[in-house]
Coordinates of C-alpha atoms in Angstrom, one line a residue:
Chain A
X1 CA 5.3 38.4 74.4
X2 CA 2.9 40.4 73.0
X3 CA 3.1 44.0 71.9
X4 CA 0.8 46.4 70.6
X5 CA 2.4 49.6 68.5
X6 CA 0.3 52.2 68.6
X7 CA -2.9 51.1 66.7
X8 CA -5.5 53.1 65.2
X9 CA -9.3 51.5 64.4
X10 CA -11.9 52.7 62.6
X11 CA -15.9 51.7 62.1
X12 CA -16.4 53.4 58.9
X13 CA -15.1 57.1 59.7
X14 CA -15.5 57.1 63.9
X15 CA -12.1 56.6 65.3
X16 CA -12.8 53.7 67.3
X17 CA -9.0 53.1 68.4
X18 CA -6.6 56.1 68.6
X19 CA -3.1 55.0 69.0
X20 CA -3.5 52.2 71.8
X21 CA -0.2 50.3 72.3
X22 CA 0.1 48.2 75.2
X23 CA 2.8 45.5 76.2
X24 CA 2.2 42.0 77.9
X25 CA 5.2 39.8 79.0
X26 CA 5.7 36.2 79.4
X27 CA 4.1 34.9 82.7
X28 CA 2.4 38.6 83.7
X29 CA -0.9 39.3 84.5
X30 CA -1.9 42.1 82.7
X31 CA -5.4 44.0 83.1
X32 CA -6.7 46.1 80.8
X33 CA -9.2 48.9 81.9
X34 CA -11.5 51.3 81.1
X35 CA -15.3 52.3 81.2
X36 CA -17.6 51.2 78.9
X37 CA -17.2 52.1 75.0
X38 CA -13.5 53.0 76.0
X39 CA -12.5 50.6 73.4
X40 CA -11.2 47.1 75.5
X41 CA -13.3 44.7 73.3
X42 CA -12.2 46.7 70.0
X43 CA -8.5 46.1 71.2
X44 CA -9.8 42.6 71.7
X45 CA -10.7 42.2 68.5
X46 CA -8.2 43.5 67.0
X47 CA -5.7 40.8 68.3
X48 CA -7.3 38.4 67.2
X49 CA -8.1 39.6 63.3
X50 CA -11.8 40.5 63.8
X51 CA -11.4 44.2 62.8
X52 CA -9.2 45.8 60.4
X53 CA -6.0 47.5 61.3
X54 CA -5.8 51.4 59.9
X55 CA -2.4 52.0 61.1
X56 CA 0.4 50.4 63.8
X57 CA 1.4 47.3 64.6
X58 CA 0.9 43.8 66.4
X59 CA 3.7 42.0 67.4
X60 CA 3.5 38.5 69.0
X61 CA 7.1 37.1 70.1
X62 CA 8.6 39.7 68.0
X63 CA 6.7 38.7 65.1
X64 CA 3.7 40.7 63.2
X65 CA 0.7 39.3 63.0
X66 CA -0.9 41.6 61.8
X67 CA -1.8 40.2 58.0
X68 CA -2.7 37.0 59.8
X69 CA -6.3 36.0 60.1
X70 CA -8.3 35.2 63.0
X71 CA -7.8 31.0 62.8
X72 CA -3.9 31.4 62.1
X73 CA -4.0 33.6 65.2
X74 CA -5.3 31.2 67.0
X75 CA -2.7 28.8 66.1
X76 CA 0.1 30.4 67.3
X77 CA -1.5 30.5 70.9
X78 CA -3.4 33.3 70.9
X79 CA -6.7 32.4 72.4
X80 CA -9.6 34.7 73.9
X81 CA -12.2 34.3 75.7
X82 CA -15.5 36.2 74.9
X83 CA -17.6 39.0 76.4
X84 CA -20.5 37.4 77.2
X85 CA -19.0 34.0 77.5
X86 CA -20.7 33.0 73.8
X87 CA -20.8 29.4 73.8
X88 CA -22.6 27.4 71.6
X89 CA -25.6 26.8 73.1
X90 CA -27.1 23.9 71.3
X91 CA -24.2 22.0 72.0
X92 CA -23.1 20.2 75.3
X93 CA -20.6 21.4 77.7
X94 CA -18.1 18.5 76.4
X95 CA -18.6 19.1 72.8
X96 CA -18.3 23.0 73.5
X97 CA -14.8 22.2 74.9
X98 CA -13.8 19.8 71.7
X99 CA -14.6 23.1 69.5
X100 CA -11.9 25.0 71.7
X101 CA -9.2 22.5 70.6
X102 CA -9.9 22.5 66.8
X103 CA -6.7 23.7 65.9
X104 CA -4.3 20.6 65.1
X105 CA -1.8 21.3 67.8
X106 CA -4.4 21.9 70.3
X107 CA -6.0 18.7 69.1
X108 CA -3.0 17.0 69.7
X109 CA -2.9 18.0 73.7
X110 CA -6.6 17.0 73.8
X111 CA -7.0 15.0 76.4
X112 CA -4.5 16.4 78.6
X113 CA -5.9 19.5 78.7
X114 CA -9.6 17.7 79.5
X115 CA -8.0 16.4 82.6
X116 CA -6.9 20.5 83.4
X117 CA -10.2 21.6 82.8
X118 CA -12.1 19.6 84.6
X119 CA -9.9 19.5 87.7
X120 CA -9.7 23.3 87.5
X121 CA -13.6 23.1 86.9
X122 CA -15.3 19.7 88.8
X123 CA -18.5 21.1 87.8
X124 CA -18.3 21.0 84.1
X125 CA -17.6 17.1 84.6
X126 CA -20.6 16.9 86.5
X127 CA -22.5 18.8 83.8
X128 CA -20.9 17.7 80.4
X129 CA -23.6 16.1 78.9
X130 CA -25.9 18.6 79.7
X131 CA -26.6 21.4 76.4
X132 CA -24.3 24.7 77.3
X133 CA -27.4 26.7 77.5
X134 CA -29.1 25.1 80.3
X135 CA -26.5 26.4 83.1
X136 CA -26.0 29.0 85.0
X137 CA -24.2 32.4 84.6
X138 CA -21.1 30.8 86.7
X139 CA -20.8 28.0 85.6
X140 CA -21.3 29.2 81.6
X141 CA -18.6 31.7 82.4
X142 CA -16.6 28.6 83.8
X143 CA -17.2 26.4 80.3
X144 CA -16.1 29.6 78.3
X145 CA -12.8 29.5 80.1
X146 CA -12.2 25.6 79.9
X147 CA -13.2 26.4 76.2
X148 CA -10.5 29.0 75.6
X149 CA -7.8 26.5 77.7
X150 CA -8.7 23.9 75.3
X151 CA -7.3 26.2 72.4
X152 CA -4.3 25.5 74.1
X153 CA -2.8 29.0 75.1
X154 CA 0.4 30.7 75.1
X155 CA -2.0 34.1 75.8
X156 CA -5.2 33.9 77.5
X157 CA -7.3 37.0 76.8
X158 CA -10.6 37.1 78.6
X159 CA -12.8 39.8 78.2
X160 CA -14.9 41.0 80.8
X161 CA -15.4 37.6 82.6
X162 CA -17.1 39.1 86.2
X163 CA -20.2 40.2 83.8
X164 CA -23.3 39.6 85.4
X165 CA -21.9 37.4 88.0
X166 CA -22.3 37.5 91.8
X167 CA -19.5 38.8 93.5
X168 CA -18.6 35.6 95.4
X169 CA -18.6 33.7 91.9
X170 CA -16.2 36.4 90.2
X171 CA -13.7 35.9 93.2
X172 CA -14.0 31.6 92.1
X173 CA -13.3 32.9 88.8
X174 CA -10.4 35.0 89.9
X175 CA -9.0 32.7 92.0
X176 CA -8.8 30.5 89.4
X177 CA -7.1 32.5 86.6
X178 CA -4.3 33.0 89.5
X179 CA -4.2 29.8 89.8
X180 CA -3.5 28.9 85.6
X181 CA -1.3 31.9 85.8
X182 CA 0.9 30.1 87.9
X183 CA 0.8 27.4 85.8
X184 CA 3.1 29.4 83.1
X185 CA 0.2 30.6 81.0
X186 CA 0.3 34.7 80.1
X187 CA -3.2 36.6 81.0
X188 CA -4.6 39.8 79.5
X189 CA -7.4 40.5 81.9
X190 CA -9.9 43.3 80.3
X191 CA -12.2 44.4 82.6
X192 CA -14.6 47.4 83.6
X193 CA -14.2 46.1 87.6
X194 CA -11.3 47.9 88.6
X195 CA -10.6 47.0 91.7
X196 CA -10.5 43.2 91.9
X197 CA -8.6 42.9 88.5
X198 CA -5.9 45.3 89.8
X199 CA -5.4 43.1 92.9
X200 CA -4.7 40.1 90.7
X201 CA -2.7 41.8 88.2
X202 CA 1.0 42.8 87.9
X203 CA 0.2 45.7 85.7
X204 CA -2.9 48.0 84.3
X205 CA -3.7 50.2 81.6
X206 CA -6.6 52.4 81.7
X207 CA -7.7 52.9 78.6
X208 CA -10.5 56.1 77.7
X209 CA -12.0 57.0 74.0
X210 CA -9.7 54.9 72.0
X211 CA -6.5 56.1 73.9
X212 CA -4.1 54.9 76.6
X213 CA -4.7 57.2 79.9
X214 CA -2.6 55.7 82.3
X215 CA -0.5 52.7 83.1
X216 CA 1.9 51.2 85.9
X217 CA 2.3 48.5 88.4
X218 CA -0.5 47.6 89.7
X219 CA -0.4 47.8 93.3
X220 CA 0.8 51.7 92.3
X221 CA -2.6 52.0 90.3
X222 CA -4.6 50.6 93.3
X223 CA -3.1 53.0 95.7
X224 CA -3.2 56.1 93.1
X225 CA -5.1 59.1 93.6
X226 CA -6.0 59.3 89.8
X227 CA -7.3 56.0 89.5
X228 CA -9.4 56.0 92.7
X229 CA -11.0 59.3 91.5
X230 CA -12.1 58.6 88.3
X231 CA -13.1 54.9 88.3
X232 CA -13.5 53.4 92.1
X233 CA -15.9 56.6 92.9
X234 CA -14.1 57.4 96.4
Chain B
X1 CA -60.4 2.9 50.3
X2 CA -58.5 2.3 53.1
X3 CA -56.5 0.2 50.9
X4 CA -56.3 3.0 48.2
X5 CA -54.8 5.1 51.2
X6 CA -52.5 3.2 52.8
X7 CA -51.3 2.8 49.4
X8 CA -50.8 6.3 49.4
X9 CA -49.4 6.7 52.6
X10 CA -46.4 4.2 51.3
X11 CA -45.7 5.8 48.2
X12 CA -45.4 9.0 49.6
X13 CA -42.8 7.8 52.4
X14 CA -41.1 6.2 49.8
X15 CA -41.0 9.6 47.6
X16 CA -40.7 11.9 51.1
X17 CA -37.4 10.2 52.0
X18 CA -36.0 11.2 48.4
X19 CA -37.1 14.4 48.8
X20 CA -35.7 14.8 52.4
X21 CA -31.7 14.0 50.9
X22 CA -32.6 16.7 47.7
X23 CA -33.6 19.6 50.5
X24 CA -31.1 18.8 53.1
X25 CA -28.5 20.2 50.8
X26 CA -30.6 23.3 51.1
X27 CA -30.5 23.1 55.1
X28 CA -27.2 22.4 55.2
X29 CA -26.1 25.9 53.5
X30 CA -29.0 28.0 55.1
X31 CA -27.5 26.3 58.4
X32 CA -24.2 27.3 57.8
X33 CA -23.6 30.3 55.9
X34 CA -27.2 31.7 55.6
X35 CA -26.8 31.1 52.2
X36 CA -30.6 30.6 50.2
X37 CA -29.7 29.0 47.5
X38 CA -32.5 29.4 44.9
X39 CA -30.0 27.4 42.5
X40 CA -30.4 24.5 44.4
X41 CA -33.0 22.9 42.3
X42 CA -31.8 23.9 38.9
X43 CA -28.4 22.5 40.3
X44 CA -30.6 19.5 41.3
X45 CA -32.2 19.4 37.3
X46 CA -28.1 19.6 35.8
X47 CA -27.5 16.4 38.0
X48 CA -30.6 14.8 36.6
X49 CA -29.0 15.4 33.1
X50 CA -26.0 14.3 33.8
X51 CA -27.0 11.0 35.5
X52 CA -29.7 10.5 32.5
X53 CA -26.7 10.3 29.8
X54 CA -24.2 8.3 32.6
X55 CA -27.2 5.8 32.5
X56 CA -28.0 5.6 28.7
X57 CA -25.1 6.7 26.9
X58 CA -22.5 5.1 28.9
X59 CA -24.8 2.3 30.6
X60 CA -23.3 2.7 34.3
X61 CA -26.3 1.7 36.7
X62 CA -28.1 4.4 38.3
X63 CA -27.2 3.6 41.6
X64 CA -23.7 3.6 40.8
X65 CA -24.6 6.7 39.6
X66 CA -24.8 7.8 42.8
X67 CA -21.0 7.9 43.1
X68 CA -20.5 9.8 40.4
X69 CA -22.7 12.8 40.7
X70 CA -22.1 12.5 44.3
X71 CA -18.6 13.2 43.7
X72 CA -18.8 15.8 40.6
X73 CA -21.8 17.6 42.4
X74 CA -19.1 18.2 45.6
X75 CA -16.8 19.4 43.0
X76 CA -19.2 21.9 41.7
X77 CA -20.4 23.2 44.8
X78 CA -17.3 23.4 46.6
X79 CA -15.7 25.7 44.0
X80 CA -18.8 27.2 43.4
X81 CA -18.9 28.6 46.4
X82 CA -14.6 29.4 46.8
X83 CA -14.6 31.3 43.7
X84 CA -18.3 33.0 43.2
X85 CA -20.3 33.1 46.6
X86 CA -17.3 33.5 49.4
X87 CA -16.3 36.4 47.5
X88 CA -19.7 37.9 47.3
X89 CA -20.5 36.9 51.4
X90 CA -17.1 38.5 52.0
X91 CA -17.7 42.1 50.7
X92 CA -20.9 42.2 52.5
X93 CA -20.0 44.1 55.8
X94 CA -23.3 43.0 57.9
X95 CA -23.0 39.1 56.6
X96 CA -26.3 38.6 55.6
X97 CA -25.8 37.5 52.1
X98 CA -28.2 39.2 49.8
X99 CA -26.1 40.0 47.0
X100 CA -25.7 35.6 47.2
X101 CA -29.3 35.2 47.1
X102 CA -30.1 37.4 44.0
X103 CA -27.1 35.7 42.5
X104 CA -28.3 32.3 43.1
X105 CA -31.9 33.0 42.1
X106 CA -29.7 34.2 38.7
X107 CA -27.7 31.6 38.6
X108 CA -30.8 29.4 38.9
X109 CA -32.7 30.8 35.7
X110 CA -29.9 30.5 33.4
X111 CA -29.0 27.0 34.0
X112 CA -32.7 26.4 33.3
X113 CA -32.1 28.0 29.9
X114 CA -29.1 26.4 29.2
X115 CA -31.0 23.3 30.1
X116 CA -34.1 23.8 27.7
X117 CA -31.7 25.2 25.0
X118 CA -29.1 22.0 24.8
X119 CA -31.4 19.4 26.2
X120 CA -34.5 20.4 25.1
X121 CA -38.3 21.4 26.4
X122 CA -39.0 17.5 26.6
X123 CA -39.1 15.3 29.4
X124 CA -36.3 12.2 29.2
X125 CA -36.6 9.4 31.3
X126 CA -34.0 7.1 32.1
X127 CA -34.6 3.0 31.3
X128 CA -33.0 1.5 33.8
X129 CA -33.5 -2.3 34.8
X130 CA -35.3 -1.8 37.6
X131 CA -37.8 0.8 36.1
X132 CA -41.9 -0.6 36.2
X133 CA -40.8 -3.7 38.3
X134 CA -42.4 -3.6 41.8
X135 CA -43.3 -5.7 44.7
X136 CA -46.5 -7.0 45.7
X137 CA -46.6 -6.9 49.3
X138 CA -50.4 -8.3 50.1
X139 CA -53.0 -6.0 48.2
X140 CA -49.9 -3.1 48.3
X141 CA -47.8 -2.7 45.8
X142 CA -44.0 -0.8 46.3
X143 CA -42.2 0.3 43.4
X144 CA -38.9 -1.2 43.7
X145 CA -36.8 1.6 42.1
X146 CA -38.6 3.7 45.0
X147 CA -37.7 1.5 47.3
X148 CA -33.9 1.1 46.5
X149 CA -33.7 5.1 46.0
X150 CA -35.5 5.7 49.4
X151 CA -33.3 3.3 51.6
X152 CA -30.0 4.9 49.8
X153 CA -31.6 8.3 50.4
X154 CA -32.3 7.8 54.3
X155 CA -29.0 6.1 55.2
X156 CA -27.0 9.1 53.0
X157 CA -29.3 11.6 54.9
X158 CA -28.3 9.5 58.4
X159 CA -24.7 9.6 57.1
X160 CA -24.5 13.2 56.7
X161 CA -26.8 13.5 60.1
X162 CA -23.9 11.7 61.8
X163 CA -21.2 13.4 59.9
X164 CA -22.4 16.6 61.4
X165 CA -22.6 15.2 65.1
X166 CA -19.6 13.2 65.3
X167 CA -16.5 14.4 63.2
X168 CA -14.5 17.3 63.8
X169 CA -15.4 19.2 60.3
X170 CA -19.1 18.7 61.2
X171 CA -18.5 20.0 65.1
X172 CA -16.9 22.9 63.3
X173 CA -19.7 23.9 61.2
X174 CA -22.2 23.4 63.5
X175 CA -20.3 25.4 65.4
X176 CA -19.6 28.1 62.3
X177 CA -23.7 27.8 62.2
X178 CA -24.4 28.8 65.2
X179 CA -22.1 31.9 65.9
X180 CA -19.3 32.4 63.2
X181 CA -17.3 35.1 64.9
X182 CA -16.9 33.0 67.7
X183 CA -16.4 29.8 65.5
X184 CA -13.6 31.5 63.9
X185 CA -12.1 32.5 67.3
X186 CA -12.0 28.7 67.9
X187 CA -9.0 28.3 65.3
X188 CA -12.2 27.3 62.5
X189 CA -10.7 28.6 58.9
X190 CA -14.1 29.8 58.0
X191 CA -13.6 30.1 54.0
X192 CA -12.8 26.4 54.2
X193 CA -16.0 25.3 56.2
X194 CA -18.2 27.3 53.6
X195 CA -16.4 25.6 51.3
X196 CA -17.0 22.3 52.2
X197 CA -20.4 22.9 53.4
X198 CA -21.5 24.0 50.1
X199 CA -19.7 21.1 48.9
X200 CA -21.1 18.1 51.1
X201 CA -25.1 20.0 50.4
X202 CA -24.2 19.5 46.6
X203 CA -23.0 16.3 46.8
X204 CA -26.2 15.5 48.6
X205 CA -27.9 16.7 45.6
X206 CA -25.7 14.8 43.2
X207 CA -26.8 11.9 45.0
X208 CA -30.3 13.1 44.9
X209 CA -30.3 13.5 41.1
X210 CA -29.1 9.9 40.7
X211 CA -31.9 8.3 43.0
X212 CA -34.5 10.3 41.4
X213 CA -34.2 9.4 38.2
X214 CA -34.9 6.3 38.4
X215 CA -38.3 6.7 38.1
X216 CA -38.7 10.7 37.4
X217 CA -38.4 11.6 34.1
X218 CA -36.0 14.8 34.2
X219 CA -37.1 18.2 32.3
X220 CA -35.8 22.0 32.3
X221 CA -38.6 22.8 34.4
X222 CA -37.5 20.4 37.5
X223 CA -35.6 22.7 38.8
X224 CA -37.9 25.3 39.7
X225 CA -40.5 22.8 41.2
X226 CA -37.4 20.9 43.1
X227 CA -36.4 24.4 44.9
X228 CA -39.8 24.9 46.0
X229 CA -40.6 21.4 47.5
X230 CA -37.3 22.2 49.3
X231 CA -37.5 25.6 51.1
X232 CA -41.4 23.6 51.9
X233 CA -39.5 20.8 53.4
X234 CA -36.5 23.4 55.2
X235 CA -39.0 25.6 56.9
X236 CA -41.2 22.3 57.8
X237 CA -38.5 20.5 59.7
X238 CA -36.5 23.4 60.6
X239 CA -33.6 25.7 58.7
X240 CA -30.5 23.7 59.2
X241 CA -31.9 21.0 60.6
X242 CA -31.1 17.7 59.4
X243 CA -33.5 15.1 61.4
X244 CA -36.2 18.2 61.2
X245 CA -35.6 17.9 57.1
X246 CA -35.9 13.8 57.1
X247 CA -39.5 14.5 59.0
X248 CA -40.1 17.3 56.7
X249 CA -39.6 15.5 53.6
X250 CA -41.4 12.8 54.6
X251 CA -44.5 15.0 55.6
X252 CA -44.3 16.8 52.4
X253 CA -44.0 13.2 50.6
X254 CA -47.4 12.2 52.6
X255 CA -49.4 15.5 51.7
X256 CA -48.6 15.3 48.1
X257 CA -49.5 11.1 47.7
X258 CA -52.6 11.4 50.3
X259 CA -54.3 14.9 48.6
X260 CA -53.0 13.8 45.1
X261 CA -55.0 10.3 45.5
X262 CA -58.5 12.4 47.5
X263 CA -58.3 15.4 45.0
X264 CA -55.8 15.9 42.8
X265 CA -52.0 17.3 42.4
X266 CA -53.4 20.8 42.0
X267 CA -54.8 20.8 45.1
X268 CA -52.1 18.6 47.1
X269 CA -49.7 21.9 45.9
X270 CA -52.0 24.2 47.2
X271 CA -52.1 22.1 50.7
X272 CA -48.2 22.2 51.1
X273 CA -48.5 25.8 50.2
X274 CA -50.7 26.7 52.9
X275 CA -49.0 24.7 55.4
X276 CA -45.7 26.3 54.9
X277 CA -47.1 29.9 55.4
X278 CA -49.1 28.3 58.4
X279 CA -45.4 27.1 59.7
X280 CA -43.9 30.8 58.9
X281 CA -46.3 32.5 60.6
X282 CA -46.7 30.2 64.1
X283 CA -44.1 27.9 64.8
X284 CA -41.4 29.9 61.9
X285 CA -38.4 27.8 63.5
X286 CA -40.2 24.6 62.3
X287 CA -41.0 21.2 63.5
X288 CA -37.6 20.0 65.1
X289 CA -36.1 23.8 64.2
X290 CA -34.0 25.4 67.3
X291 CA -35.4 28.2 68.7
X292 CA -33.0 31.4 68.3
X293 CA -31.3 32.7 71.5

């Protein structure tokens, strides 16, 4: 569904990205891994438009995207949700999740995707008059995901969504995107918490300095000697 | 006394509420694309013109006027800003549009040459049939073209108020205003909201231009005075605020009526001067201004 061809990114002249390519197919869970400053959000970005491509390819369906920008991105079903959940915080939960579904064919399954939200979420009903910035860590996280399903997904890309959160509200989370992933809906999962994204995924990448390290079924990964040493610290 | 102050008190509401639609333009841009527009008043003064010579060369009414200059204003603005200031915001890597402001502030001075060259160093002011006709309202006396032009001005300024609230293109740039990468991650084409934004805040001061001149005589030197009473009236009520920009315009209205009729204009400038670095320096996201995450 989507592929990534070996893609370079630069910030001025530091080699940000060096030759990343990664595959996600229809229906998988994919998580994508690394430490801190490996480059996950950079590859992030550079799905969706934000930075500028030096060199490979992005291929969604079997199409290039990569001269598209950002909003036509969007449009074809390519939706992430942020590090840092970024909502806009002057506005109210409900009016945060009518941004998500700007784009005229996500505006057009509106209201049917309201009714998934908030049965996937029962808070944010409770809450969705209330201004996004009064709430909780959870509970923004939660928003930021009925946000990005609003958009009206064919990929969901969520980008370090346990940040910050307790562990028993990272496993709601979790749960959850099990649960829309067996709806249909394609996940790239990128994440610095190793463990509990492996155990939801069907496949990993590990990801160090701008370069893919290693990569395999996930319940391999889990159980690899490699993987434990250098990022579960047994 | 009293009298002579609650006389004042009116007539600066009356004024305020005009001012409040001629800044909110200004907010609106700030708001959305951090865009200081130190063309805004000159742009303000061409509207002026324009309306002046709708009104007595062609004889349309002034409120009419509105319309037009609301409509040719929008024009102006909205490819002002798709052909001259997206393509400046755009090369600037760290979006913080200086290379925009030292072009407006440009852009601003030679319009006000252009203005004294082809229209003159003299002030014109427009006869309309409602100009010296006023109300007597007890021992008060409301100016009638000040009243018309201040209840068109607070219902466009509510207009745009709900505009911004309720529609889809106002959710977005709300949304554009307060994070643009992630607005644009949304699905919001972001060239097109700056677009129309700069757009809707001209149209505001086409409208503006038209209500004004009613009853104040346009010159080249307007524009300059008209960009200052409106970064006053932004930073009073808030950058990017719309209701904080109604309050602000309608404080700025007060000072200048209340300290014009006790002293004198001079020092009513020098008041709204010292309240604005006041603002700046304590409370700098303004009266009904959002305090930054």
């Amino acid at each position: 569904m989507l592929k990534l061809e070996n893609i370079h990114v630069n910030y001025g002249q530091f080699e940000v990205l060096r030759g990343i390519s990664l595959e996600i197919h229809e229906g998988e869970i994919v998580a994508l891994l690394g430490s801190n400053g490996a480059g996950k959000s950079t590859t992030i970005n550079t799905i969706m438009g934000l930075t500028q491509l030096r060199e490979g390819d992005i291929l969604f369906n079997g199409e290039s995207i990569k001269d598209l920008r950002t909003h036509e991105r969007v449009q074809k079903g390519i939706v992430v949700c942020p590090e840092g959940r970024k909502l806009f915080p002057h506005m109210s939960v409900y009016d945060n999740l009518l941004i998500g579904s700007y784009s005229p064919h996500a505006r057009a399954k509106r209201a049917e995707n309201l009714d998934l939200c908030f049965q996937l979420f029962p808070k944010l009903y409770e809450r969705r008059n209330q201004a996004a910035r009064t709430m909780s860590g959870g509970e923004q996280q939660m928003c930021a995901i009925a946000r990005a399903l609003m958009s009206d997904p064919k990929i969901l890309m969520l980008d370090e969504p346990s940040l910050g959160l307790a562990p028993v509200i990272v496993q709601k989370i979790f749960d959850t995107l099990v649960e829309i992933n067996k709806k249909g809906l394609t996940i790239l999962l990128v994440e610095q918490n190793v463990m509990a994204s492996l155990e939801i995924a069907s496949r990993g990448y590990i990801i160090e300095t701008g370069e893919n390290i290693i990569n395999g079924e996930a319940q391999e990964m889990l159980h690899s000697e490699d993987v434990k040493k250098a990022y579960l610290g047994i | 006394m009293l009298q002579l102050y609650t006389q004042a008190l009116i007539d600066g509401l009356l004024l305020g509420g005009v001012y409040a639609t001629v800044a909110v333009g200004l907010s609106l841009c700030f708001g959305v694309m951090r865009i200081v527009n130190w063309a805004h008043g000159a742009l303000l003064m061409m509207a002026m013109y324009l309306t002046y010579y709708l009104v007595t060369l062609a004889g349309i009414n002034v409120y009419l006027c509105c319309l037009i200059t609301g409509a040719v204003m929008f024009a102006v603005g909205y490819l002002l800003q798709k052909f001259l200031f997206y393509k400046l915001i755009v090369r600037e890597k760290d979006r913080e549009p200086v290379n925009v402001l030292l072009f407006t502030s440009g852009l601003g001075t030679a319009l006000t040459a252009v203005a004294l060259i082809v229209f003159g160093g003299f002030a014109l002011q427009a006869q309309t049939p409602y100009t010296g006709k006023s109300l007597q309202m007890g021992p008060f006396i409301i100016s009638q073209t000040k009243l018309i032009s201040f209840v068109i001005a607070v219902v466009s300024t509510l207009v745009l108020f709900f505009f911004v609230k309720k529609t889809e293109t106002g959710r977005a740039m709300s949304a554009t205003s307060q994070n643009r990468t992630v607005a644009r991650l949304m699905g919001i084409h972001e060239e097109n909201i700056y677009c129309l934004a700069m757009g809707i805040s001209q149209a505001m001061v086409g409208i503006s231009a038209s209500l004004l001149i009613s009853f104040y005589p346009v010159s080249n030197s307007v524009g300059v005075l008209f960009s200052f009473k409106s970064f006053i009236i932004v930073v009073l009520g808030g950058k990017g605020s719309i209701m904080g920009c109604l309050l602000g315009g309608l404080v700025v209205g007060v000072i200048e009526k209340f300290f014009g009729t006790m002293f004198n204009d001079a020092t009513s400038q020098i008041v709204l001067f010292m309240l604005f670095v006041l603002i700046l320096l304590f409370k700098p996201s303004g009266i009904l201004g959002k305090e930054k995450e």
